[in-house]
Short mmCIF file of C-alpha atoms in Angstrom, two decimals:
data_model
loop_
_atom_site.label_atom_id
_atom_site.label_comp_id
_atom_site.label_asym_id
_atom_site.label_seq_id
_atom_site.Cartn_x
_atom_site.Cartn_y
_atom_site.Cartn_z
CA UNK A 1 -17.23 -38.01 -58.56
CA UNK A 2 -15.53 -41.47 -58.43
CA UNK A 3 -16.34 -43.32 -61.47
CA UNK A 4 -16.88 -47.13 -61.22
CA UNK A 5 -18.34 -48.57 -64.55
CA UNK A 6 -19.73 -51.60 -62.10
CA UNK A 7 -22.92 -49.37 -61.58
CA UNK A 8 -24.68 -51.09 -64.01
CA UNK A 9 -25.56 -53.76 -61.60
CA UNK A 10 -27.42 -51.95 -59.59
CA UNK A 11 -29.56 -51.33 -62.41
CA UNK A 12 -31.53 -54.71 -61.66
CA UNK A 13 -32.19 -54.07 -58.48
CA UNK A 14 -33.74 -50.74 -59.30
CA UNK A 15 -36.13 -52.37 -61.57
CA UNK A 16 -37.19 -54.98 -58.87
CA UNK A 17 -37.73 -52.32 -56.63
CA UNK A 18 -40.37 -50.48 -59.00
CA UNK A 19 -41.46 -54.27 -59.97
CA UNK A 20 -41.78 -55.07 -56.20
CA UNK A 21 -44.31 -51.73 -55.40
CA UNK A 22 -46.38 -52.78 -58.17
CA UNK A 23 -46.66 -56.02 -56.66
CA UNK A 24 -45.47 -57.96 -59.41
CA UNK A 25 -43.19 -60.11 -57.23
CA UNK A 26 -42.31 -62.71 -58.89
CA UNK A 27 -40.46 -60.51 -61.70
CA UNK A 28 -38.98 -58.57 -59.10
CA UNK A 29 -37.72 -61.48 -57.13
CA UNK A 30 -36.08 -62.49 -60.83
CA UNK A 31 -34.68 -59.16 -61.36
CA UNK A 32 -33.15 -59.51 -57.71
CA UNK A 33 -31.34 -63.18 -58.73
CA UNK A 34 -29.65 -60.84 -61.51
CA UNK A 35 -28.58 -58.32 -59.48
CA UNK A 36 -27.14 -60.67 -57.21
CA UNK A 37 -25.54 -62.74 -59.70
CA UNK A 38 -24.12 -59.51 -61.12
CA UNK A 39 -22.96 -58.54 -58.43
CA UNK A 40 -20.62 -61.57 -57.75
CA UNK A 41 -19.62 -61.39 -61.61
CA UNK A 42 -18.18 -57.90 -60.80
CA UNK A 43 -16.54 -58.73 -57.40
CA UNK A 44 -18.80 -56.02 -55.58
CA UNK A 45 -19.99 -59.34 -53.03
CA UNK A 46 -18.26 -62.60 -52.16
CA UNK A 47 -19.09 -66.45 -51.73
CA UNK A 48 -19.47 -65.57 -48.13
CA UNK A 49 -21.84 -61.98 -48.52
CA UNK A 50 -23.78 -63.67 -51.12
CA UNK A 51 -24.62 -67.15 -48.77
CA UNK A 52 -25.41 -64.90 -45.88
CA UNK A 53 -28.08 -63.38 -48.66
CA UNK A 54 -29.52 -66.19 -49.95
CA UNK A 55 -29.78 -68.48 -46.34
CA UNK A 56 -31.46 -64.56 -45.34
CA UNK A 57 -33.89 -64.60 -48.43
CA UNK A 58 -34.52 -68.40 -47.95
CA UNK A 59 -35.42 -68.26 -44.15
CA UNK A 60 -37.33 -64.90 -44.98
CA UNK A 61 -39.40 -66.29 -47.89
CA UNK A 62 -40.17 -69.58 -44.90
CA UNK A 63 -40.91 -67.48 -42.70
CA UNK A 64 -45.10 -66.66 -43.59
CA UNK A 65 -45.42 -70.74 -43.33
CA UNK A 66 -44.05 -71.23 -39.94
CA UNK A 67 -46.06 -72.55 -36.74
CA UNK A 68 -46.39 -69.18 -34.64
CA UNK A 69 -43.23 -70.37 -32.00
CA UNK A 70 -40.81 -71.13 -34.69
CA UNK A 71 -42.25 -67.47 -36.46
CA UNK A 72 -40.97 -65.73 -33.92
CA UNK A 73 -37.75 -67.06 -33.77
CA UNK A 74 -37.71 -66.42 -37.73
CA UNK A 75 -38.39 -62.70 -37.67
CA UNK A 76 -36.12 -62.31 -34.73
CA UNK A 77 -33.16 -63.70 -36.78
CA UNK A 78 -34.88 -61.82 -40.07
CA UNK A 79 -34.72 -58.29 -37.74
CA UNK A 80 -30.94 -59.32 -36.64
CA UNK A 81 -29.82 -59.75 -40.51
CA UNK A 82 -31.70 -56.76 -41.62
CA UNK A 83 -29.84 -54.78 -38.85
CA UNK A 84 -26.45 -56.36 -39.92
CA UNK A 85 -26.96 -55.19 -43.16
CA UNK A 86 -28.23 -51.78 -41.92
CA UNK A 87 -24.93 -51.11 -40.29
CA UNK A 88 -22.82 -52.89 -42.87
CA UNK A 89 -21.80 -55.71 -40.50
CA UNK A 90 -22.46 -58.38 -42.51
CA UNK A 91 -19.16 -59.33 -44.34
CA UNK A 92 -18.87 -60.06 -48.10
CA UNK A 93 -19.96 -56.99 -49.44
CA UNK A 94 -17.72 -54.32 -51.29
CA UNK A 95 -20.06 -51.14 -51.67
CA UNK A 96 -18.91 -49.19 -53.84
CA UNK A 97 -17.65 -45.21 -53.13
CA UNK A 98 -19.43 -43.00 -56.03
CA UNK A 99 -18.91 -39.18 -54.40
CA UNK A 100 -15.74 -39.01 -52.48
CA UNK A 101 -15.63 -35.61 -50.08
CA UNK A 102 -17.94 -33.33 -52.32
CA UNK A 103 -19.49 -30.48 -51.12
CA UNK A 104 -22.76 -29.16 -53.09
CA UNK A 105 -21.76 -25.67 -52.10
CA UNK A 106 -19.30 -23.14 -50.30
CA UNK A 107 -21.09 -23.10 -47.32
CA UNK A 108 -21.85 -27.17 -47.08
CA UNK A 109 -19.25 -29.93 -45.95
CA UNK A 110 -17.60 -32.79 -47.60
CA UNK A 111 -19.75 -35.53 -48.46
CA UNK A 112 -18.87 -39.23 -49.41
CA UNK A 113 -21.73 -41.24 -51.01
CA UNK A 114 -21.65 -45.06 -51.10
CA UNK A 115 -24.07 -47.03 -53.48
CA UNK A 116 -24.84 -50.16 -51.31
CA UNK A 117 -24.63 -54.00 -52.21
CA UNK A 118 -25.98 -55.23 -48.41
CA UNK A 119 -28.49 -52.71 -47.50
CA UNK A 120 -30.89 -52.73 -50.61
CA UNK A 121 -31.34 -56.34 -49.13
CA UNK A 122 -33.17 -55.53 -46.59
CA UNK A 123 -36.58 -54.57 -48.29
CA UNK A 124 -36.94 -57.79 -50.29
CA UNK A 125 -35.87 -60.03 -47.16
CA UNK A 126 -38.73 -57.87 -45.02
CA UNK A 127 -41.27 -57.81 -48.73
CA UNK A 128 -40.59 -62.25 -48.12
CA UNK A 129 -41.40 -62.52 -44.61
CA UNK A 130 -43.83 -59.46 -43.73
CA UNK A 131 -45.43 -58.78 -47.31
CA UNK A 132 -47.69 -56.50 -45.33
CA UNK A 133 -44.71 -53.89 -45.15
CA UNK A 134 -46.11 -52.57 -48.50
CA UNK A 135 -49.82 -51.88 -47.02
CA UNK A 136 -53.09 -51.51 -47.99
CA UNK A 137 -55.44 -49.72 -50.61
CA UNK A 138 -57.84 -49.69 -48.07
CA UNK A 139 -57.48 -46.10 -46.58
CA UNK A 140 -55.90 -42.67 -47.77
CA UNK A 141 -56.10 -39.43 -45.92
CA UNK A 142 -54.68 -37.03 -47.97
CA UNK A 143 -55.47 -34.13 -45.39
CA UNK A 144 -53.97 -35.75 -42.57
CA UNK A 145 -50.72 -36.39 -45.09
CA UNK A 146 -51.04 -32.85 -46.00
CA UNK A 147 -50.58 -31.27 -42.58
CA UNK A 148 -48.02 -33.76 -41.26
CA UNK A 149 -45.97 -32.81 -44.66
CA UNK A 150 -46.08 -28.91 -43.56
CA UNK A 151 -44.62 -29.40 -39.96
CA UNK A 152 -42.37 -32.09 -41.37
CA UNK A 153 -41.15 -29.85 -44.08
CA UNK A 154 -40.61 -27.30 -41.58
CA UNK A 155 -37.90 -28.98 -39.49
CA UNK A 156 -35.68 -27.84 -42.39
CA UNK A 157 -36.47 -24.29 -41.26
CA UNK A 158 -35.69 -25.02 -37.41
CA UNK A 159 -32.68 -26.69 -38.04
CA UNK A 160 -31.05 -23.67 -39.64
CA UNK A 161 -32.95 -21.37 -37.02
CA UNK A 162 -30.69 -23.95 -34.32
CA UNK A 163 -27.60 -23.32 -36.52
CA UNK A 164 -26.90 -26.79 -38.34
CA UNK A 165 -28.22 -25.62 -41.43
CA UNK A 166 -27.75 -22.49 -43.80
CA UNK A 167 -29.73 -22.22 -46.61
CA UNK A 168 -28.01 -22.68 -49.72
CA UNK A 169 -29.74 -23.03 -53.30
CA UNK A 170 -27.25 -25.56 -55.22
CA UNK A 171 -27.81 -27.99 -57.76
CA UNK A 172 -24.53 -30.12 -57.81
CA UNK A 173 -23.70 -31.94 -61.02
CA UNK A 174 -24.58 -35.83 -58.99
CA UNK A 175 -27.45 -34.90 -58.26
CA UNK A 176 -29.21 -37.56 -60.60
CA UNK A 177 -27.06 -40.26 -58.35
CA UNK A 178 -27.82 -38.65 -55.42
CA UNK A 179 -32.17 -39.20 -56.18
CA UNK A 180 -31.37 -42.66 -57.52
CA UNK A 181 -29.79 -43.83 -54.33
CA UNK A 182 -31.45 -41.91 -52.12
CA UNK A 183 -35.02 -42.90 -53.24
CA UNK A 184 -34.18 -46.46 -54.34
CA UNK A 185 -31.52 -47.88 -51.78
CA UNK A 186 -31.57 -44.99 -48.46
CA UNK A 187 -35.50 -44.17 -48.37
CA UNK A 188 -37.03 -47.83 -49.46
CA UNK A 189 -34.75 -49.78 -46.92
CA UNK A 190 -35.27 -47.64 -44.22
CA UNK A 191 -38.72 -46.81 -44.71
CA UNK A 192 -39.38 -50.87 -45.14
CA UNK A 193 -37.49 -51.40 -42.24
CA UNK A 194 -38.77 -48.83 -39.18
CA UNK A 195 -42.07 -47.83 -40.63
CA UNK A 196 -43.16 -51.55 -42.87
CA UNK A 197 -41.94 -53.64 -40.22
CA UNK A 198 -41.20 -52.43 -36.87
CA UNK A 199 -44.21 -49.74 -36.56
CA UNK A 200 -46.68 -51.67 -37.99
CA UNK A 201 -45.45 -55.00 -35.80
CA UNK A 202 -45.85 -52.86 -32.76
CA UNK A 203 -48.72 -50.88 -34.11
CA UNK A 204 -50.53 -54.51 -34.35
CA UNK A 205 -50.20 -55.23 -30.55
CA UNK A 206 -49.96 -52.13 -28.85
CA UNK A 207 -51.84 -49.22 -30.64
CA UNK A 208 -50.40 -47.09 -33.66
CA UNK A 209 -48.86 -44.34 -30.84
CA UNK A 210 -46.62 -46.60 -29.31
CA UNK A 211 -45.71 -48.10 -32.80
CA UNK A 212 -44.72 -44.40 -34.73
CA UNK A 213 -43.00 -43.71 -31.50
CA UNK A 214 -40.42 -46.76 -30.97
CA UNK A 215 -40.49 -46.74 -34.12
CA UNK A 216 -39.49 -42.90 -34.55
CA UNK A 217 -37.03 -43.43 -31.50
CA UNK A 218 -35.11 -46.29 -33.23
CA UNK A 219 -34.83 -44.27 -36.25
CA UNK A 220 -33.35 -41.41 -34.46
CA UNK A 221 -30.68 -43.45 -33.10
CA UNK A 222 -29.68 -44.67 -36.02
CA UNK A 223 -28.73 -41.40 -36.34
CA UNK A 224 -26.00 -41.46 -33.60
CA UNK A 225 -23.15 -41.17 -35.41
CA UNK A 226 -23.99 -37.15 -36.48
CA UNK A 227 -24.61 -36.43 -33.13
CA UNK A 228 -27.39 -35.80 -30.60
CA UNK A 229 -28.77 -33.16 -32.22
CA UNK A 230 -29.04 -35.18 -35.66
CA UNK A 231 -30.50 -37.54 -33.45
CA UNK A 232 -33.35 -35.31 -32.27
CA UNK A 233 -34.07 -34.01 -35.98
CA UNK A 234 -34.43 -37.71 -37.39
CA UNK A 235 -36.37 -38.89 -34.46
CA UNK A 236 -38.99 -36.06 -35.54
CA UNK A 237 -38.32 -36.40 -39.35
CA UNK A 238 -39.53 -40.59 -38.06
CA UNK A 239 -42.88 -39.45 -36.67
CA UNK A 240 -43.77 -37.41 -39.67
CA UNK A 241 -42.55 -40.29 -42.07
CA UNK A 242 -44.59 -42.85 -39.23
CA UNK A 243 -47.61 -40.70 -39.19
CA UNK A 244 -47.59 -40.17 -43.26
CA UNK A 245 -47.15 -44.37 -43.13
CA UNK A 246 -50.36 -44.37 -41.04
CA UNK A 247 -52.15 -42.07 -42.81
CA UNK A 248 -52.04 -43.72 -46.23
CA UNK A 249 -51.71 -47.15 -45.49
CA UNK A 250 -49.23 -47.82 -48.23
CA UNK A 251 -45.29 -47.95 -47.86
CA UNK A 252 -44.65 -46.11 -51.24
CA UNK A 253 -46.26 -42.70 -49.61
CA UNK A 254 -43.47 -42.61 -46.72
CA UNK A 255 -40.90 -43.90 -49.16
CA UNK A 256 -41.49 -40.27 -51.17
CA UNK A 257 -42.20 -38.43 -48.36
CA UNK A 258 -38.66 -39.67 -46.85
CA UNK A 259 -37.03 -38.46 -50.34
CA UNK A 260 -38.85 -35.05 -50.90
CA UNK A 261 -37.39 -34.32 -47.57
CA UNK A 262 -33.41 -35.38 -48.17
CA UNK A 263 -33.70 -33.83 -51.82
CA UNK A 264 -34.89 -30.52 -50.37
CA UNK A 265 -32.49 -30.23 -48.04
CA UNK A 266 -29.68 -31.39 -50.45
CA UNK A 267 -31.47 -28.52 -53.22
CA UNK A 268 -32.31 -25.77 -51.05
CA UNK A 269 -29.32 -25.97 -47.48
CA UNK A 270 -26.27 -26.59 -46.84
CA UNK A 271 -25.94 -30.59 -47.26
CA UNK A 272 -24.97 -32.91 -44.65
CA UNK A 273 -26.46 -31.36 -41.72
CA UNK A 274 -23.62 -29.90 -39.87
CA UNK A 275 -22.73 -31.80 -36.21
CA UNK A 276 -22.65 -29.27 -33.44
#
């Protein structure tokens, strides 16, 4: 494990985050100017990654008030920033490497772990200008989550019946880093992203099928880079993370879905998945 002692500013922005699901924005949105501020303090952004934040949170936090033409030219530029910051395009930001080519067992493959400045971004920018990303109390099915967990769950077991897993019952000595960046930084940015944002946008317009499925598609591609396969795998993992998102009307749901998943696999198979 590579050990930075600048990790304590991400501690902030772990606090908004809880602060920010118990809708207590304006604390979170304070939390957030620390983290940000800390973050320049300990050189882990620049002038330039922290003005492309703040003209992102500024035209994000406009963007509720617009007149409907100038709206959509606001979340298109809002969806082009998040996905600059998905990718790590955006410059300005040095994320820092925690886990550099570990391997939780004999059987898995090196691993390198990054705890992101840019991409925790992304859910308060989307919170500002779509505040319906979080959902509603409104409606809970807690059968219909139940038996899309099961199936979802179970693409763990088909993966190593297709050969790109093996189980493997480890608990590495990160793990604690691994659940606080997984769950706070990986599953709330992506989850606030594909299932807050673009599935319910679509889901608005054209029906909640055709939002869990572009949704679900877009998801898996973001997968590219571990192959086709990988691609397959997160485009179903999407639909059970999409349908647990329309099931329980509330972000937070999906967002522990998305991590029971990646901290099964990293507890109970060989973790990454392995590209074929």
């Amino acid at each position: 494990m590579v050990i930075d002692y600048s990790i304590w500013v991400w501690l902030p922005l772990l606090l908004a985050t809880i602060l920010a699901f118990t809708h207590q924005k304006k604390s979170s949105l304070v939390l957030l100017g620390i983290y940000l501020t800390g973050a320049l303090i300990a050189q882990k952004i620049n002038i330039l990654g922290f003005s492309i934040t703040i003209v992102g949170l500024a035209i994000a936090y406009k963007t509720p008030t617009l007149k409907r033409n100038w709206q959509i030219v606001s979340y298109a530029f809002i969806f082009l920033w998040c996905v600059a910051l998905f990718l790590h395009l955006a410059p300005g930001f040095n994320n820092v490497k925690v886990l550099d080519q570990v391997m939780t067992g004999p059987h898995s493959i090196p691993f390198t772990m990054y705890l992101n400045i840019d991409k925790p971004l992304i859910f308060f920018g989307l919170l500002l200008s779509y505040p319906a990303i979080l959902g509603n109390k409104l409606t809970l099915n807690r059968k219909a989550i139940l038996f899309t967990a099961i199936p979802l769950f179970s693409l763990l077991l088909i993966a190593w019946a297709v050969g790109i897993l093996r189980p493997e019952l480890t608990i590495p000595y990160w793990w604690w880093l691994f659940l606080l960046n997984n769950l706070f930084i990986t599953c709330v940015a992506e989850e606030a992203f594909f299932r807050g944002f673009i599935q319910q946008s679509l889901s608005k317009h054209f029906g909640w099928l055709v939002g869990i499925t572009i949704a679900s598609l877009l998801f898996g591609f973001a997968h590219i880079g571990g192959g086709l396969l990988l691609v397959t795998f997160a485009t179903l993992a999407g639909i059970g993370y999409g349908l647990v998102y329309h099931y329980s009307s509330r972000l937070w749901v999906a967002v522990l879905l998305h991590f029971l998943f990646n901290f099964s696999h990293l507890l109970f198979f060989t973790y990454p998945f392995m590209n074929r």
